[in-house]
Coordinates of C-alpha atoms in Angstrom, one line a residue:
M102 CA 122.3 137.4 59.0
N103 CA 121.4 135.4 62.1
K104 CA 119.7 132.1 61.3
T105 CA 116.6 131.5 63.5
K106 CA 116.6 127.9 64.7
K107 CA 113.4 128.2 66.6
S108 CA 110.6 130.5 65.7
L109 CA 106.9 131.1 66.2
A110 CA 104.1 132.2 64.0
F111 CA 100.7 133.8 63.9
F112 CA 98.5 134.5 60.9
L113 CA 95.3 136.6 60.9
L114 CA 92.6 134.8 58.9
L115 CA 90.0 137.4 58.0
S116 CA 87.0 135.1 57.5
S117 CA 83.7 134.3 59.0
I118 CA 85.2 131.8 61.5
I119 CA 85.5 131.3 65.1
L120 CA 89.2 131.8 66.1
P121 CA 90.0 130.1 69.3
L122 CA 93.4 130.8 70.8
L123 CA 95.7 128.4 72.4
P124 CA 98.3 130.0 74.6
A125 CA 100.3 127.8 76.8
I126 CA 102.3 128.9 79.8
T127 CA 105.4 130.8 78.8
V128 CA 108.5 129.7 80.6
A129 CA 111.3 132.2 81.2
Q130 CA 114.6 131.2 79.7
E131 CA 117.3 132.6 82.0
D132 CA 116.7 136.4 82.1
T133 CA 115.1 136.6 78.6
H134 CA 111.5 135.8 78.1
V135 CA 110.9 134.1 74.8
F136 CA 107.5 133.5 73.3
K137 CA 107.0 131.1 70.4
H138 CA 104.1 131.6 68.0
A139 CA 102.9 129.3 65.2
A140 CA 102.0 130.5 61.7
S141 CA 101.3 129.0 58.3
A142 CA 101.6 131.4 55.4
L143 CA 103.8 132.5 52.5
P144 CA 105.9 135.6 52.7
D145 CA 104.9 138.8 50.8
E146 CA 104.8 142.5 51.2
W147 CA 104.2 144.2 54.6
D148 CA 103.8 147.9 53.5
P149 CA 100.2 148.9 54.1
A150 CA 100.1 150.6 50.7
V151 CA 100.9 147.4 48.7
T152 CA 100.3 144.4 51.0
D153 CA 97.7 141.8 50.3
W154 CA 97.4 141.4 54.1
Y155 CA 97.3 137.6 53.8
N156 CA 100.9 136.7 54.3
I157 CA 103.3 135.9 57.1
I158 CA 105.3 139.1 56.9
W159 CA 102.3 141.2 57.6
G160 CA 100.3 138.8 59.7
S161 CA 103.1 137.7 62.0
Y162 CA 105.3 140.7 62.2
G163 CA 103.7 143.8 60.8
V164 CA 100.7 143.6 63.1
Y165 CA 103.1 143.9 66.1
A166 CA 105.4 146.5 64.6
T167 CA 102.7 149.0 63.6
E168 CA 99.5 150.5 65.0
E169 CA 96.4 152.2 63.8
L170 CA 94.4 155.1 65.0
I171 CA 91.5 152.9 66.3
G172 CA 91.5 149.4 67.6
L173 CA 88.7 146.9 67.0
N174 CA 88.5 144.0 69.3
A175 CA 87.1 140.5 68.7
A176 CA 83.6 141.5 69.8
Y177 CA 83.4 144.4 67.3
T178 CA 79.9 144.4 65.7
S179 CA 80.4 147.1 63.0
G180 CA 77.7 149.1 64.6
T181 CA 75.0 146.4 64.6
T182 CA 74.4 146.8 68.4
G183 CA 74.8 150.6 68.8
P184 CA 76.6 153.7 67.5
I185 CA 79.7 152.5 65.8
E186 CA 82.1 154.9 67.5
D187 CA 81.1 153.5 70.9
E188 CA 82.9 150.3 69.9
W189 CA 86.2 152.0 69.0
I190 CA 89.2 151.6 71.1
G191 CA 91.8 154.4 71.1
V192 CA 95.3 153.4 70.0
L193 CA 97.1 156.2 68.2
A194 CA 94.0 158.3 68.6
T195 CA 92.6 159.1 72.1
D196 CA 89.4 160.9 71.2
W197 CA 87.2 161.3 68.2
N198 CA 84.1 163.0 67.0
L199 CA 81.9 162.1 64.0
T200 CA 79.8 164.6 61.9
R201 CA 77.0 162.7 60.2
R202 CA 75.3 163.6 57.0
V203 CA 71.7 164.6 56.8
E204 CA 69.3 161.7 56.3
E205 CA 67.5 162.5 53.1
P206 CA 65.7 160.7 50.2
N207 CA 67.8 159.6 47.3
D208 CA 67.0 159.2 43.6
S209 CA 65.7 155.7 44.2
D210 CA 63.0 157.0 46.6
F211 CA 64.3 155.7 49.9
N212 CA 66.4 157.4 52.6
N213 CA 70.1 157.5 52.7
T214 CA 71.0 157.0 56.4
G215 CA 73.9 156.7 58.7
G216 CA 76.5 158.5 56.5
I217 CA 79.5 160.1 58.1
E218 CA 80.6 163.4 56.5
S219 CA 83.8 163.9 58.5
A220 CA 85.7 162.5 61.5
V221 CA 88.0 164.4 63.9
F222 CA 90.8 162.4 65.6
K223 CA 92.8 163.7 68.5
L224 CA 96.1 162.0 68.4
R225 CA 97.9 160.4 71.3
E226 CA 100.9 162.3 72.7
G227 CA 104.2 160.9 73.8
V228 CA 104.3 158.2 71.1
T229 CA 107.5 157.6 69.2
F230 CA 108.4 155.4 66.2
H231 CA 111.1 152.7 66.4
D232 CA 113.5 155.3 64.7
G233 CA 112.9 157.8 67.6
S234 CA 110.7 160.1 65.5
D235 CA 107.5 161.6 66.9
W236 CA 103.9 160.6 66.1
N237 CA 101.9 163.7 65.3
A238 CA 99.3 165.2 62.9
T239 CA 101.8 165.7 60.1
V240 CA 102.7 162.0 60.2
A241 CA 99.1 161.0 60.3
K242 CA 98.1 163.1 57.3
W243 CA 101.1 161.9 55.3
N244 CA 100.2 158.3 56.0
I245 CA 96.6 158.6 54.9
D246 CA 97.6 160.7 51.8
R247 CA 100.3 158.2 50.9
I248 CA 98.0 155.2 51.0
N249 CA 95.7 157.0 48.5
L250 CA 98.4 158.4 46.3
V251 CA 99.9 154.9 45.8
A252 CA 96.5 153.1 45.4
G253 CA 95.2 155.6 42.9
N254 CA 98.4 156.4 41.1
Y255 CA 97.4 160.1 41.2
T256 CA 101.0 161.1 40.7
G257 CA 101.7 158.9 37.7
L258 CA 104.9 157.8 39.4
C259 CA 103.7 154.3 40.4
E260 CA 104.8 151.2 38.7
V261 CA 101.5 150.0 37.1
T262 CA 102.3 147.0 34.9
A263 CA 101.1 143.4 34.4
D264 CA 103.9 142.3 36.8
N265 CA 103.0 144.7 39.6
E266 CA 99.4 144.6 40.7
A267 CA 100.1 146.3 44.0
E268 CA 100.5 150.0 43.0
G269 CA 97.7 151.8 41.3
N270 CA 95.2 149.1 42.4
L271 CA 92.3 151.6 42.7
M272 CA 91.8 150.6 46.3
H273 CA 90.0 153.4 48.3
T274 CA 88.1 154.5 45.2
I275 CA 84.5 153.9 44.3
V276 CA 82.9 153.1 40.9
L277 CA 80.6 156.1 40.4
E278 CA 78.0 154.3 38.3
D279 CA 77.3 151.9 41.2
Y280 CA 76.0 154.8 43.3
K281 CA 74.2 157.0 40.8
P282 CA 70.8 155.6 41.8
Y283 CA 71.5 156.8 45.4
W284 CA 72.5 160.5 44.9
S285 CA 70.6 162.9 47.1
D286 CA 70.4 166.7 47.4
N287 CA 73.6 167.0 49.5
W288 CA 75.5 163.9 48.3
N289 CA 76.1 163.7 44.6
M290 CA 79.5 162.8 43.2
T291 CA 78.3 163.5 39.6
A292 CA 77.7 167.1 40.6
E293 CA 81.2 167.2 42.2
G294 CA 82.7 166.5 38.7
Y295 CA 83.8 162.8 39.0
D296 CA 81.4 161.5 36.3
S297 CA 83.5 160.5 33.2
P298 CA 82.3 159.9 29.7
N299 CA 81.3 156.3 28.9
L300 CA 83.9 155.0 26.5
G301 CA 81.8 152.0 25.4
T302 CA 83.3 148.8 24.0
S303 CA 85.2 150.2 21.1
P304 CA 88.2 152.5 20.9
P305 CA 86.9 156.1 21.5
A306 CA 87.1 158.7 18.7
T307 CA 88.0 161.3 21.3
L308 CA 90.5 160.2 23.9
P309 CA 89.8 160.9 27.5
S310 CA 91.7 163.9 28.9
V311 CA 93.5 164.4 32.2
T312 CA 90.5 166.2 33.6
D313 CA 88.3 163.1 32.9
Y314 CA 90.1 161.2 35.6
A315 CA 89.7 161.5 39.4
W316 CA 92.1 163.7 41.4
Y317 CA 93.3 163.6 45.0
N318 CA 93.0 166.6 47.3
L319 CA 96.0 167.3 49.5
G320 CA 94.0 170.0 51.3
D321 CA 94.6 173.6 52.3
N322 CA 97.5 172.9 54.6
A323 CA 99.4 170.5 52.4
S324 CA 102.5 172.8 52.8
L325 CA 102.8 171.4 56.4
V326 CA 103.8 168.0 54.9
D327 CA 107.0 167.0 53.1
Y328 CA 105.7 164.8 50.3
G329 CA 109.2 163.6 49.4
D330 CA 109.3 162.0 45.9
A331 CA 105.9 163.4 45.0
V332 CA 107.7 166.7 44.3
N333 CA 107.9 165.5 40.6
A334 CA 104.1 165.0 40.4
L335 CA 101.5 167.4 39.0
I336 CA 100.3 169.3 42.0
L337 CA 98.0 172.1 41.0
P338 CA 97.7 175.5 42.8
N339 CA 94.6 174.3 44.6
N340 CA 96.6 171.4 46.1
T341 CA 94.9 168.7 44.0
I342 CA 97.1 166.2 42.4
R343 CA 96.5 164.5 39.1
N344 CA 98.1 161.8 37.0
P345 CA 99.5 163.7 33.9
A346 CA 99.2 160.7 31.6
P347 CA 96.4 158.5 32.8
Y348 CA 95.1 157.0 29.5
G349 CA 97.0 153.8 28.6
G350 CA 95.3 153.0 25.3
W351 CA 92.9 150.3 24.3
D352 CA 92.9 146.6 25.1
Y353 CA 91.3 144.8 22.2
V354 CA 91.1 141.4 24.0
S355 CA 89.0 142.7 26.9
G356 CA 87.3 145.4 24.8
A357 CA 88.1 148.1 27.4
A358 CA 90.3 151.1 27.9
I359 CA 93.5 150.8 29.9
H360 CA 93.5 153.4 32.7
Y361 CA 96.5 154.3 34.9
A362 CA 94.4 156.4 37.3
P363 CA 90.8 156.2 38.6
Y364 CA 88.3 156.7 35.7
D365 CA 84.7 157.2 36.4
R366 CA 85.6 156.7 40.0
Y367 CA 86.0 158.9 43.0
P368 CA 88.3 158.6 46.1
I369 CA 86.6 157.7 49.4
I370 CA 88.6 160.4 51.1
N371 CA 87.9 164.0 50.1
R372 CA 90.9 165.5 52.1
V373 CA 92.7 165.3 55.4
E374 CA 93.2 168.6 57.3
I375 CA 95.6 169.3 60.2
M376 CA 93.6 171.1 62.9
D377 CA 96.3 171.2 65.6
N378 CA 99.9 170.8 64.5
K379 CA 102.2 169.8 67.4
Q380 CA 105.5 168.0 67.8
S381 CA 103.8 165.2 69.6
G382 CA 100.1 164.4 69.1
G383 CA 97.8 167.0 67.6
T384 CA 94.4 166.7 65.8
I385 CA 93.3 165.9 62.2
R386 CA 90.0 166.0 60.5
V387 CA 89.1 163.6 57.7
F388 CA 86.5 164.6 55.1
Y389 CA 84.7 161.9 53.1
N390 CA 83.4 161.8 49.5
Q391 CA 81.8 158.5 50.1
W392 CA 78.6 157.9 52.1
T393 CA 80.6 155.9 54.6
V394 CA 79.0 154.3 57.6
S395 CA 82.2 153.1 59.2
G396 CA 84.3 156.3 59.5
L397 CA 87.5 154.3 59.1
T398 CA 87.6 153.6 55.3
G399 CA 89.8 155.1 52.6
G400 CA 93.0 154.3 54.4
V401 CA 92.1 156.2 57.5
N402 CA 92.7 153.3 59.8
H403 CA 95.6 151.7 58.0
P404 CA 98.8 151.0 60.0
M405 CA 101.0 154.1 60.5
I406 CA 104.6 153.9 59.4
S407 CA 107.5 156.3 60.0
Y408 CA 107.3 159.6 58.1
H409 CA 110.9 160.4 59.1
S410 CA 112.3 157.2 57.5
Y411 CA 110.1 156.6 54.5
R412 CA 108.8 160.0 53.2
K413 CA 111.8 160.8 51.0
N414 CA 111.6 157.8 48.7
Y415 CA 108.3 156.1 49.4
T416 CA 105.5 158.8 49.3
T417 CA 104.5 157.7 45.8
R418 CA 105.8 154.1 45.7
G419 CA 105.5 151.0 47.8
I420 CA 108.2 149.5 50.0
Y421 CA 109.0 145.9 49.0
G422 CA 110.7 142.9 50.6
Y423 CA 111.3 142.2 54.2
E424 CA 115.1 141.6 54.6
N425 CA 116.6 144.5 56.5
G426 CA 119.6 146.2 54.9
V427 CA 119.2 144.3 51.6
D428 CA 119.0 146.3 48.4
D429 CA 115.8 145.1 46.8
P430 CA 115.8 146.3 43.1
R431 CA 112.2 147.5 43.6
N432 CA 113.2 149.9 46.3
A433 CA 115.3 153.1 46.2
G434 CA 118.0 151.3 48.2
P435 CA 118.5 149.2 51.3
V436 CA 115.5 149.5 53.7
T437 CA 114.9 149.0 57.4
H438 CA 111.5 147.4 57.3
M439 CA 108.4 147.9 59.5
I440 CA 109.4 151.0 61.4
G441 CA 106.2 151.7 63.3
T442 CA 105.0 152.5 66.8
G443 CA 104.2 149.0 67.8
A444 CA 105.3 147.0 70.9
Y445 CA 107.9 145.0 69.0
T446 CA 110.6 145.9 66.5
Y447 CA 111.1 143.7 63.5
V448 CA 114.6 142.0 63.2
E449 CA 114.4 139.2 60.6
H450 CA 112.4 136.6 58.8
D451 CA 114.3 133.7 57.1
E452 CA 112.5 131.3 54.8
T453 CA 115.7 129.2 54.5
G454 CA 115.9 128.6 58.2
T455 CA 115.2 125.2 59.9
P456 CA 112.4 125.7 60.5
A457 CA 111.5 128.8 58.5
G458 CA 110.7 131.8 60.7
G459 CA 112.1 134.9 62.4
Y460 CA 111.8 137.1 65.4
M461 CA 111.1 140.5 66.9
L462 CA 112.4 142.3 70.0
K463 CA 110.6 144.2 72.6
F464 CA 110.5 148.0 72.0
E465 CA 111.7 149.5 75.2
D466 CA 110.3 152.9 74.4
Y467 CA 106.8 151.7 73.6
W468 CA 104.3 154.3 74.6
N469 CA 102.1 151.8 76.5
K470 CA 104.9 149.9 78.2
T471 CA 104.4 151.3 81.8
A472 CA 100.6 150.7 81.8
L473 CA 101.0 147.2 80.4
E474 CA 103.7 146.2 82.9
A475 CA 101.6 147.5 85.8
E476 CA 99.0 145.0 84.8
G477 CA 101.6 142.2 84.6
W478 CA 101.8 142.2 80.8
F479 CA 104.5 142.9 78.3
D480 CA 107.2 140.7 79.8
V481 CA 108.1 138.9 76.5
D482 CA 111.5 140.1 75.4
R483 CA 111.9 138.1 72.2
F484 CA 108.9 137.2 70.0
E485 CA 109.6 134.2 67.7
I486 CA 107.7 133.0 64.7
I487 CA 107.7 129.4 63.4
N488 CA 106.2 129.0 60.0
F489 CA 104.6 125.6 59.5
P490 CA 103.9 124.6 55.9
T491 CA 100.2 124.4 55.0
G492 CA 98.8 120.9 54.5
S493 CA 98.5 117.8 56.5
L494 CA 102.2 117.5 57.3
G495 CA 102.3 121.1 58.6
E496 CA 99.1 120.5 60.5
D497 CA 100.5 117.4 62.2
A498 CA 103.7 119.2 63.0
K499 CA 101.9 122.2 64.5
N500 CA 99.7 119.9 66.7
T501 CA 102.8 118.0 67.9
A502 CA 104.6 121.3 68.7
M503 CA 101.6 122.5 70.7
L504 CA 101.1 119.3 72.6
T505 CA 104.8 119.0 73.5
H506 CA 105.0 122.7 74.4
A507 CA 107.6 123.5 71.7
I508 CA 105.4 126.5 70.8
D509 CA 103.4 128.7 73.1
F510 CA 100.5 129.9 70.9
A511 CA 98.6 128.9 67.8
Y512 CA 95.4 129.7 66.1
D513 CA 92.9 126.9 65.7
S514 CA 92.0 128.0 62.2
M515 CA 89.5 126.5 59.7
Y516 CA 92.2 125.4 57.2
M517 CA 94.9 124.3 59.7
P518 CA 92.9 123.1 62.7
L519 CA 94.4 121.8 65.9
D520 CA 93.4 118.5 67.5
Y521 CA 90.7 119.9 69.7
D522 CA 90.2 116.8 71.9
A523 CA 93.9 116.4 72.5
V524 CA 94.4 120.0 73.3
Q525 CA 91.5 120.1 75.7
A526 CA 92.9 117.0 77.4
E527 CA 96.3 118.7 78.0
S528 CA 96.0 120.5 81.4
R529 CA 98.9 122.9 80.6
I530 CA 97.2 124.4 77.5
R531 CA 94.4 126.9 77.8
Y532 CA 91.9 126.9 74.9
E533 CA 90.0 130.2 74.5
S534 CA 87.2 130.7 72.0
T535 CA 86.6 134.1 70.6
G536 CA 83.5 135.4 68.9
P537 CA 83.2 135.1 65.1
T538 CA 84.9 137.8 63.1
T539 CA 82.9 140.6 61.5
Y540 CA 84.2 139.6 58.0
K541 CA 81.5 137.8 56.0
T542 CA 82.5 135.3 53.3
N543 CA 80.9 135.8 49.9
I544 CA 79.4 132.5 48.5
V545 CA 79.4 132.3 44.7
L546 CA 77.2 129.6 43.1
N547 CA 77.8 128.4 39.6
S548 CA 74.7 127.0 37.8
I549 CA 75.0 124.0 35.4
N550 CA 76.7 126.2 32.9
E551 CA 80.2 126.6 34.4
T552 CA 80.6 130.3 33.9
W553 CA 84.4 130.4 33.9
W554 CA 84.7 127.7 31.3
A555 CA 82.0 129.3 29.1
W556 CA 83.5 132.8 29.3
P557 CA 87.0 132.5 30.6
W558 CA 88.1 135.9 29.2
A559 CA 85.5 137.6 31.3
D560 CA 87.3 136.6 34.4
G561 CA 90.6 138.0 33.1
W562 CA 91.9 141.3 34.3
R563 CA 95.2 142.8 35.2
Q564 CA 96.6 145.9 36.7
G565 CA 95.6 149.0 34.8
F566 CA 92.8 147.4 32.8
Y567 CA 90.0 147.7 35.2
P568 CA 87.5 149.0 36.0
L569 CA 85.9 147.1 33.1
A570 CA 82.6 147.5 34.8
G571 CA 81.2 148.2 38.2
S572 CA 79.3 145.8 40.4
E573 CA 75.6 145.4 39.5
P574 CA 73.1 146.3 42.2
A575 CA 71.2 143.4 43.7
G576 CA 68.0 145.2 42.7
G577 CA 68.8 144.2 39.1
V578 CA 68.5 140.5 39.8
P579 CA 65.0 138.9 40.2
R580 CA 64.0 138.4 43.8
A581 CA 63.0 134.8 43.0
L582 CA 66.5 134.0 41.8
R583 CA 68.1 135.7 44.9
K584 CA 65.7 133.8 47.2
S585 CA 66.3 130.4 45.5
M586 CA 70.1 130.8 45.8
G587 CA 69.7 131.0 49.6
Y588 CA 68.4 127.4 49.5
A589 CA 70.9 126.2 47.0
F590 CA 73.9 126.1 49.2
N591 CA 74.9 123.4 51.6
Y592 CA 75.7 125.4 54.7
D593 CA 76.2 122.4 57.0
L594 CA 78.7 120.8 54.7
M595 CA 80.6 124.0 54.3
I596 CA 80.7 124.8 58.1
H597 CA 81.2 121.3 59.5
T598 CA 83.3 119.6 56.9
V599 CA 85.1 122.1 54.8
L600 CA 85.7 124.6 57.6
N601 CA 86.1 122.1 60.3
D602 CA 83.4 123.6 62.5
R603 CA 85.3 126.9 62.6
A604 CA 82.5 129.0 61.2
V605 CA 79.0 130.3 61.9
R606 CA 76.1 131.5 59.8
G607 CA 76.6 135.2 59.0
G608 CA 73.1 136.8 59.5
G609 CA 72.3 140.3 58.3
V610 CA 74.7 143.0 57.4
I611 CA 72.7 146.2 58.3
G612 CA 73.4 147.9 61.6
A613 CA 70.9 147.8 64.5
Q614 CA 70.7 151.6 64.4
N615 CA 69.7 151.6 60.7
I616 CA 66.0 152.3 60.1
Y617 CA 66.0 149.4 57.7
F618 CA 67.4 146.9 60.2
N619 CA 65.4 143.6 60.3
E620 CA 66.1 141.6 63.4
T621 CA 64.5 138.5 61.9
L622 CA 67.5 138.0 59.5
D623 CA 69.5 136.9 62.5
D624 CA 66.8 134.6 63.8
P625 CA 67.6 130.9 63.0
E626 CA 63.9 130.4 62.3
Y627 CA 64.2 132.6 59.2
L628 CA 67.6 131.5 57.9
A629 CA 67.6 129.7 54.6
Y630 CA 68.7 126.0 54.7
Y631 CA 69.9 123.6 52.1
N632 CA 67.0 122.4 50.0
V633 CA 67.5 122.0 46.3
T634 CA 63.9 121.1 45.7
K635 CA 62.7 124.3 47.3
A636 CA 65.3 126.3 45.4
R637 CA 64.0 124.9 42.1
E638 CA 60.3 125.5 43.1
I639 CA 61.1 129.1 43.9
L640 CA 62.5 129.6 40.4
L641 CA 59.1 128.6 38.9
T642 CA 57.1 131.1 40.9
T643 CA 55.8 134.3 39.4
E644 CA 56.2 136.6 42.5
T645 CA 58.8 138.6 40.6
D646 CA 60.0 139.2 37.0
P647 CA 60.2 135.7 35.4
L648 CA 63.3 136.7 33.3
L649 CA 66.8 136.0 34.4
F650 CA 69.5 138.6 34.0
N651 CA 72.9 137.0 34.1
I652 CA 75.4 139.7 35.2
S653 CA 78.6 137.8 34.6
T654 CA 79.9 139.8 31.6
P655 CA 79.4 143.3 30.2
T656 CA 78.5 142.3 26.6
P657 CA 76.3 139.7 25.0
H658 CA 78.1 136.5 24.2
A659 CA 77.1 133.0 22.9
P660 CA 79.1 130.6 25.1
N661 CA 80.2 127.1 24.4
P662 CA 76.9 125.1 24.0
L663 CA 78.3 122.4 26.3
Y664 CA 77.9 124.9 29.1
N665 CA 75.2 127.2 27.8
A666 CA 72.3 128.4 29.9
G667 CA 71.6 131.5 27.9
Y668 CA 73.2 134.7 27.1
P669 CA 75.1 136.8 29.7
Y670 CA 73.8 140.1 30.8
G671 CA 74.3 142.9 28.2
D672 CA 71.8 145.6 27.3
H673 CA 69.2 143.6 29.2
N674 CA 69.4 140.5 26.9
A675 CA 67.0 138.3 28.9
V676 CA 66.5 134.6 28.8
S677 CA 63.5 132.6 30.0
L678 CA 64.0 131.2 33.4
N679 CA 64.4 127.5 32.8
P680 CA 65.0 125.5 35.9
D681 CA 66.7 122.7 33.8
N682 CA 69.5 125.2 33.1
Y683 CA 69.7 126.4 36.7
N684 CA 69.4 123.3 38.7
F685 CA 72.2 124.1 41.3
S686 CA 73.6 120.6 40.9

């Protein structure tokens, strides 16, 4: 294995931050153009079916080796400024058409709006993978189906254990109970058969059967796809696929069943159909179970990998590791990693290098090469990654490398910021500020009773044990409590000190086209600000239900008195709202 002496890195931080870029002028080295990129992250899996996305292997290599159907640029607003499909950028798809659901009242007496029933994608022609195989409708369908088969363990062939939390993680499935209040005449997953018996908090007298668990629909033209190692799975005559042994027994510590397939859940995707099957390109149509408003959920817009190289052994399992040609015991044998359609092919990443890092090489058969070169782009032949350790030492080293032009590019991130003043003073560095990302950070406030210390077991879960319970609708929490929490958080401290001024206030989350859109939520005049006194005063108002429902755990429990502020939520066990117990200190 070649040892990389100089590398470069880049890591995508999906957070509500401003991500300025810092590219310096790239200098040609003889006839080979080398570009050095800084990163700060640990290695982990790259495979879209099992990655956590927050690692250097995916963030610095996988994003350049693979591509998705649709591109979303830095100005993407998730449909808050207009129809969502107008913001899409065609990558492996060139055209698309969305069929929307009928707007109709739900069981909670307001209208369901903006739902997408299906999406048609016309695929780009003339695209090849790094192994020379074609990109087409068969490949697209296999990729989307594979993501769902691994996440839901519908085949029963995944490795679902306490040591492997990647496969069977229930991604791309929805807890049915969360959406029951919103069923409508034409959208009702209970009527579709996904509603499972409530097992309660004690071992059930009647064990759940295979048919109590969700299934995945391979569709009417499943025969057009070679599902490789899924041949040993339970594929029914109607082309649905089910885990033959989904019930894993009872966990007496958590007081819940162990499930090895989605229970009382339904997959976001209903099925993927091939409409036009061609050697290169073609057309697919994706049907949704979920009332989706994005059109890209359920694994539809995950990075696409080579059907030719991976279908035989990895249709039902994840691909692990990142060392090419190395026999990782978790794989079926030695693997060539990250075979995608992207502009660069992955060669190596070496954590033992000095410094740690790796490199990729230009993919000469890249489908967009000619167009990019005509615009003066795509002249980097070797793309190097340098992995700086997180912390103050790594931060200083990255700053020095940028200011001395030892690297060409680095993100000025909230946790590894660059020296802004020094960078701005250097004439040979161009600092570019992008808009904030669309990802919004959830803020969780603990009251004076430290919830985790009071009920540590309630936070515990492992692969196969959940869903212990679904998320509780915000409507179940008193409005006074919700309002007071808005004033109980120090936004300025978080943004300016903790996040080094690399963040902005999030605003609302409902799209501008939605009939419930409220533009005042993005108006600074109406934004909550840090005021503990006001937060406490709101808790004493009688504008809404004066009882507090703590939704931290599924069953009543008397916590340690040292941390006690009342009983957790369970069968609506309510406690009087006492501001002394909820002082947001």
